CSV table of C-alpha atoms in Angstrom, one decimal:
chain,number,residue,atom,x,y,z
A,1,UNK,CA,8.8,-12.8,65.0
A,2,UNK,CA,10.5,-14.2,61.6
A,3,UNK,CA,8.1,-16.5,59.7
A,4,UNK,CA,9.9,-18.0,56.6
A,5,UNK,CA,13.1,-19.7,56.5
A,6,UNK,CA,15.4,-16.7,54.1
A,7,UNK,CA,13.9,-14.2,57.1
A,8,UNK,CA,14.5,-16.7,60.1
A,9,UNK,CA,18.2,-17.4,59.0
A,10,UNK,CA,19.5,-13.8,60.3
A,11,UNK,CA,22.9,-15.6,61.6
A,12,UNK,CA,24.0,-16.5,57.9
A,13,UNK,CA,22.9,-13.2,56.5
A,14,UNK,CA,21.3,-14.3,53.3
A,15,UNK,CA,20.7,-11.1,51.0
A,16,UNK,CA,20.9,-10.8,47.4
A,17,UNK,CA,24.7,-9.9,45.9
A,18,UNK,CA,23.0,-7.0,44.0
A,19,UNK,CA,20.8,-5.4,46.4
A,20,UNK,CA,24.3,-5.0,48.5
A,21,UNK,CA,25.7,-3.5,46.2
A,22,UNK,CA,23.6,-0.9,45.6
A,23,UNK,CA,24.1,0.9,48.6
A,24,UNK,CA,27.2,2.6,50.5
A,25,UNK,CA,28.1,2.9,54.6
A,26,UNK,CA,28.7,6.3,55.9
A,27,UNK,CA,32.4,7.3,57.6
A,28,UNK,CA,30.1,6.9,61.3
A,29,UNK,CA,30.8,2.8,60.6
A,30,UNK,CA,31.9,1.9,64.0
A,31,UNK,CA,34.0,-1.2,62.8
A,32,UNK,CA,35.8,1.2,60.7
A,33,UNK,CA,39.3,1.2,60.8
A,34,UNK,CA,39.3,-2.3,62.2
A,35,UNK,CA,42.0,-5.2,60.9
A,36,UNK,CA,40.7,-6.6,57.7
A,37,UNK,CA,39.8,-10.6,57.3
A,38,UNK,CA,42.4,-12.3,58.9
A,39,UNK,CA,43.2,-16.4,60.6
A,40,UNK,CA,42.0,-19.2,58.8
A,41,UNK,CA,39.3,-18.0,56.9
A,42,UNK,CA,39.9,-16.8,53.4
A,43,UNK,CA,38.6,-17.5,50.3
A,44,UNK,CA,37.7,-21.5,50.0
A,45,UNK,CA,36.8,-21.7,53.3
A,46,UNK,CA,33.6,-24.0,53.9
A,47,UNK,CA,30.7,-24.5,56.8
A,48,UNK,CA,28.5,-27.1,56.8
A,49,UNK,CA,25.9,-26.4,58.8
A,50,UNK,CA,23.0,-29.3,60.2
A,51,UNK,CA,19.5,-27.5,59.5
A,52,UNK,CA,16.8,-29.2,61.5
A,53,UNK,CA,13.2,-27.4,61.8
A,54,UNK,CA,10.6,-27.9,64.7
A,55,UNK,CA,7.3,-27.8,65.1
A,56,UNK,CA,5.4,-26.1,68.2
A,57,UNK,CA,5.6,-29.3,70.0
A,58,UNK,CA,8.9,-29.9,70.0
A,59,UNK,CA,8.4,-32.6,67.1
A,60,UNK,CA,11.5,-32.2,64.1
A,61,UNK,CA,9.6,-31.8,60.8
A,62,UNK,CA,12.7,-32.1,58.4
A,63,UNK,CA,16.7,-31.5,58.3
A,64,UNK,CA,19.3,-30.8,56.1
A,65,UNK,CA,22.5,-29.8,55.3
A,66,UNK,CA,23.2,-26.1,54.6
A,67,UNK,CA,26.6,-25.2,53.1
A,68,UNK,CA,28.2,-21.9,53.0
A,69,UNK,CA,31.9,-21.2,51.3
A,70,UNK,CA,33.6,-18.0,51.2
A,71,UNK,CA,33.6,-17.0,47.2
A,72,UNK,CA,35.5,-13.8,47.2
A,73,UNK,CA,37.1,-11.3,48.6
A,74,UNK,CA,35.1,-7.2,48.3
A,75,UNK,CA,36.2,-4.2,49.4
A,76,UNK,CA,33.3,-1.9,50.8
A,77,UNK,CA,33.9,1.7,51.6
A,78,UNK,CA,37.7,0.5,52.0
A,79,UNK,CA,37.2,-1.9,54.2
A,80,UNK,CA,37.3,-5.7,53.2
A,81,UNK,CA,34.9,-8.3,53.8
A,82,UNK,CA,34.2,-12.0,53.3
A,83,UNK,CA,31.5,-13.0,50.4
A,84,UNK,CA,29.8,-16.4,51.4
A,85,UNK,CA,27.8,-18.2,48.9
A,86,UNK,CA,24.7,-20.0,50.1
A,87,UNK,CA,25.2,-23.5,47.8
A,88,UNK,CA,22.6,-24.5,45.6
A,89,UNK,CA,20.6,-20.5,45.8
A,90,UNK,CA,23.7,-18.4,45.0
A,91,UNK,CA,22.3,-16.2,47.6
A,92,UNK,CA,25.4,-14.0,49.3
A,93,UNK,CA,26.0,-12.8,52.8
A,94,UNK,CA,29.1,-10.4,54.3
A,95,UNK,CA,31.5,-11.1,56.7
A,96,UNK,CA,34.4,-9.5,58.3
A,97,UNK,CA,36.7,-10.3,61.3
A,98,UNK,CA,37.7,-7.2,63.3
A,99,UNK,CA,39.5,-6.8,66.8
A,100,UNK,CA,36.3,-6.8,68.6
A,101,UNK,CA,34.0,-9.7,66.6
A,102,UNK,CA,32.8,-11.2,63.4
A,103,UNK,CA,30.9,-8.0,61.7
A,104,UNK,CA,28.2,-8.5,59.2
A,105,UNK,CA,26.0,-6.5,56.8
A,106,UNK,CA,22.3,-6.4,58.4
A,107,UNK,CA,19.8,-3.6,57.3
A,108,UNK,CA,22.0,-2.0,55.1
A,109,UNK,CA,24.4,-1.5,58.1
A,110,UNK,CA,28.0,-3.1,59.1
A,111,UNK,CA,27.0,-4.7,62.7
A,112,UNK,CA,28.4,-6.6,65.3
A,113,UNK,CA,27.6,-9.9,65.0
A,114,UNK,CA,29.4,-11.9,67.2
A,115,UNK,CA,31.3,-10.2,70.0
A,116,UNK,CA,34.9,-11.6,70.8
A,117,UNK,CA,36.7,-11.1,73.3
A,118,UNK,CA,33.4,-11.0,75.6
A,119,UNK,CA,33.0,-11.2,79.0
A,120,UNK,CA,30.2,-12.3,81.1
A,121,UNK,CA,27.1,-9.8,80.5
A,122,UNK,CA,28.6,-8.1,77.6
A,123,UNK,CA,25.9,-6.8,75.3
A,124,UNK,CA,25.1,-5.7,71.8
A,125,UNK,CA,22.4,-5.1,69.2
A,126,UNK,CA,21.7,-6.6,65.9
A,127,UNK,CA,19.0,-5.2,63.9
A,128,UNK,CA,17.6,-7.0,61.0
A,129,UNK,CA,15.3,-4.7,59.7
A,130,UNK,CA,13.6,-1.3,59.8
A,131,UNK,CA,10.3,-3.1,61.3
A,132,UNK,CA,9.3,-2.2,65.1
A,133,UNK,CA,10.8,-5.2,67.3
A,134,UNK,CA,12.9,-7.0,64.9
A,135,UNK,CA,16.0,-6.9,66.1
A,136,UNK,CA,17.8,-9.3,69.4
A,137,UNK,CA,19.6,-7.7,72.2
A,138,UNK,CA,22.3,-10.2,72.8
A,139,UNK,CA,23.9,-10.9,76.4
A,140,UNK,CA,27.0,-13.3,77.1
A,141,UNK,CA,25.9,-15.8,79.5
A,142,UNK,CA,28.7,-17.8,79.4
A,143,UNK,CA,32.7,-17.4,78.1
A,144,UNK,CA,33.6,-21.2,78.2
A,145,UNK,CA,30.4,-23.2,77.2
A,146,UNK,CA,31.0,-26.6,76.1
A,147,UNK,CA,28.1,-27.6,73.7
A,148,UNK,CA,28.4,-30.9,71.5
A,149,UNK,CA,27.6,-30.9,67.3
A,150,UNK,CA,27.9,-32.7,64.7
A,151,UNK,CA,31.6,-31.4,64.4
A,152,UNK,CA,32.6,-32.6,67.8
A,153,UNK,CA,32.4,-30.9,71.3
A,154,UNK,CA,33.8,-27.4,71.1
A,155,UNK,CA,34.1,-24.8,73.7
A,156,UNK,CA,32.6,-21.4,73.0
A,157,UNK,CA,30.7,-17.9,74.1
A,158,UNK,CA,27.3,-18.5,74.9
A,159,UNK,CA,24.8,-15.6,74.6
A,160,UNK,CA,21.0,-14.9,74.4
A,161,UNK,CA,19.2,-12.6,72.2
A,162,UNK,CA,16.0,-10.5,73.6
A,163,UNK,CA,13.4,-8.4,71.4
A,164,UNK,CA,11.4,-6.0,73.7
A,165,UNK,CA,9.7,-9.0,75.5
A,166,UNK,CA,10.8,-12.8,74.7
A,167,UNK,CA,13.7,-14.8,73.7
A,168,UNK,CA,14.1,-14.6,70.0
A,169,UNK,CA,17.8,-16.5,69.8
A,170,UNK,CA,20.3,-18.8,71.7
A,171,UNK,CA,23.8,-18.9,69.7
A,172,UNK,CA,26.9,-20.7,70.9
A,173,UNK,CA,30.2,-19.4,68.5
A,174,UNK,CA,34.2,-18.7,68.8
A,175,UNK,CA,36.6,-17.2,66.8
A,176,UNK,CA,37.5,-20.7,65.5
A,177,UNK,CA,34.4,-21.1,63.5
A,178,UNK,CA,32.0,-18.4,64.3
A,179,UNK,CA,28.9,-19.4,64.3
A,180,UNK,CA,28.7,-23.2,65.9
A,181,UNK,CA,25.3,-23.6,66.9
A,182,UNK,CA,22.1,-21.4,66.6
A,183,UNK,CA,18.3,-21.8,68.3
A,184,UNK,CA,15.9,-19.0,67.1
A,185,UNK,CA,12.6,-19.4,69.0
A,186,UNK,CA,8.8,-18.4,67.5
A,187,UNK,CA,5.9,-17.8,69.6
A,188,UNK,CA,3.5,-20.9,69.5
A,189,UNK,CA,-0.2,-21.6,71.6
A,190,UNK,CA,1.4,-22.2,74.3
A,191,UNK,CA,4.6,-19.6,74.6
A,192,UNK,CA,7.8,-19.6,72.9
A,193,UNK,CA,9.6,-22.8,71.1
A,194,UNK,CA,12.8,-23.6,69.4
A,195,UNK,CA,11.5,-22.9,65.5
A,196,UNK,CA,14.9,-24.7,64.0
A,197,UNK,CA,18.6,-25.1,64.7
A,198,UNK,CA,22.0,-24.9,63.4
A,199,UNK,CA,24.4,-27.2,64.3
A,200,UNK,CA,28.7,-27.2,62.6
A,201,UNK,CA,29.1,-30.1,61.0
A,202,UNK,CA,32.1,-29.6,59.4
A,203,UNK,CA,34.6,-26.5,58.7
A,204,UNK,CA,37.2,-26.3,56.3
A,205,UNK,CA,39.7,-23.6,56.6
């Protein structure tokens, strides 16, 4: 389980800007070789995210609004890659669209974030760190999901995320917006709950 809000957020992959760069990938990157960024993200584009925290009862204990914009452009062993700025922390995370998904930089590693296209059952790993269980093995449970936000109703990939034995994360997303709403789930007295959400609010190409 995650247990503070910079460790929970693994779907906007907050790490420090110096601590990324102070490593390199290896030629076995699987995305390598993939398109660099392209569509309508680029540098200036915005989400606003809705961040609303629970407690093991189901009670909401606060909200607000996260916002994310991407700042630059950085090439990383020749490949390019989105760099979003948390507002308000300066705190940087990686992104990169590729023929099979949105990639990002988890555990020092380029994976697959978000697979698209994705077909019913389709799987992959994410790995968020080097510590036994913490990682979700997502499944696609659904290609044309229609789930409401802030933003509007959207249609997207739905897909669950597993650790060796619960539920860790629920995320709808498309290749409009990527990420459009998150659930990640903590063990509480009496089994596992909805810990806090994400929700688009807004996204500004």
């Amino acid at each position: 389980m995650h247990h503070t809000i910079l460790t929970k957020m693994k779907f906007l992959n907050i790490l420090f800007f110096a601590a990324l760069l102070s490593f390199g990938f290896t030629s076995c990157d699987p995305s390598a070789n993939k398109p660099d960024p392209t569509g309508d993200i680029k540098v200036g584009s915005k989400w606003v995210y809705k961040y609303t925290k629970f407690n093991s009862g189901g009670t909401v204990t606060g909200t607000r609004n996260l916002e994310l914009t991407v700042t630059a452009e950085q090439t990383i062993s020749g490949q390019t890659w989105w760099v979003l700025t948390v507002t308000g922390t300066g705190e940087v995370s990686y992104l990169r669209k590729a023929s099979d998904g949105y990639w990002t930089i988890k555990n020092n590693t380029p994976q697959l974030q978000f697979k698209i296209p994705a077909a019913m059952n389709d799987t992959w790993r994410l790995t968020f760190s080097n510590s036994p269980g913490d990682y979700s093995d997502f499944i696609v449970k659904d290609v044309a999901a229609s789930v409401t936000v802030p933003i509007g109703t959207v249609t997207t990939y739905y897909a669950e995320g597993y650790d060796s034995n619960s539920i860790e994360d629920k995320v709808w997303y498309n290749e409009q917006y990527s990420l459009v709403k998150l659930q990640e789930f903590d063990e509480g007295p009496t089994g596992m709950y909805v810990d806090y959400q994400l929700e688009l609010v807004s996204f500004t190409p």
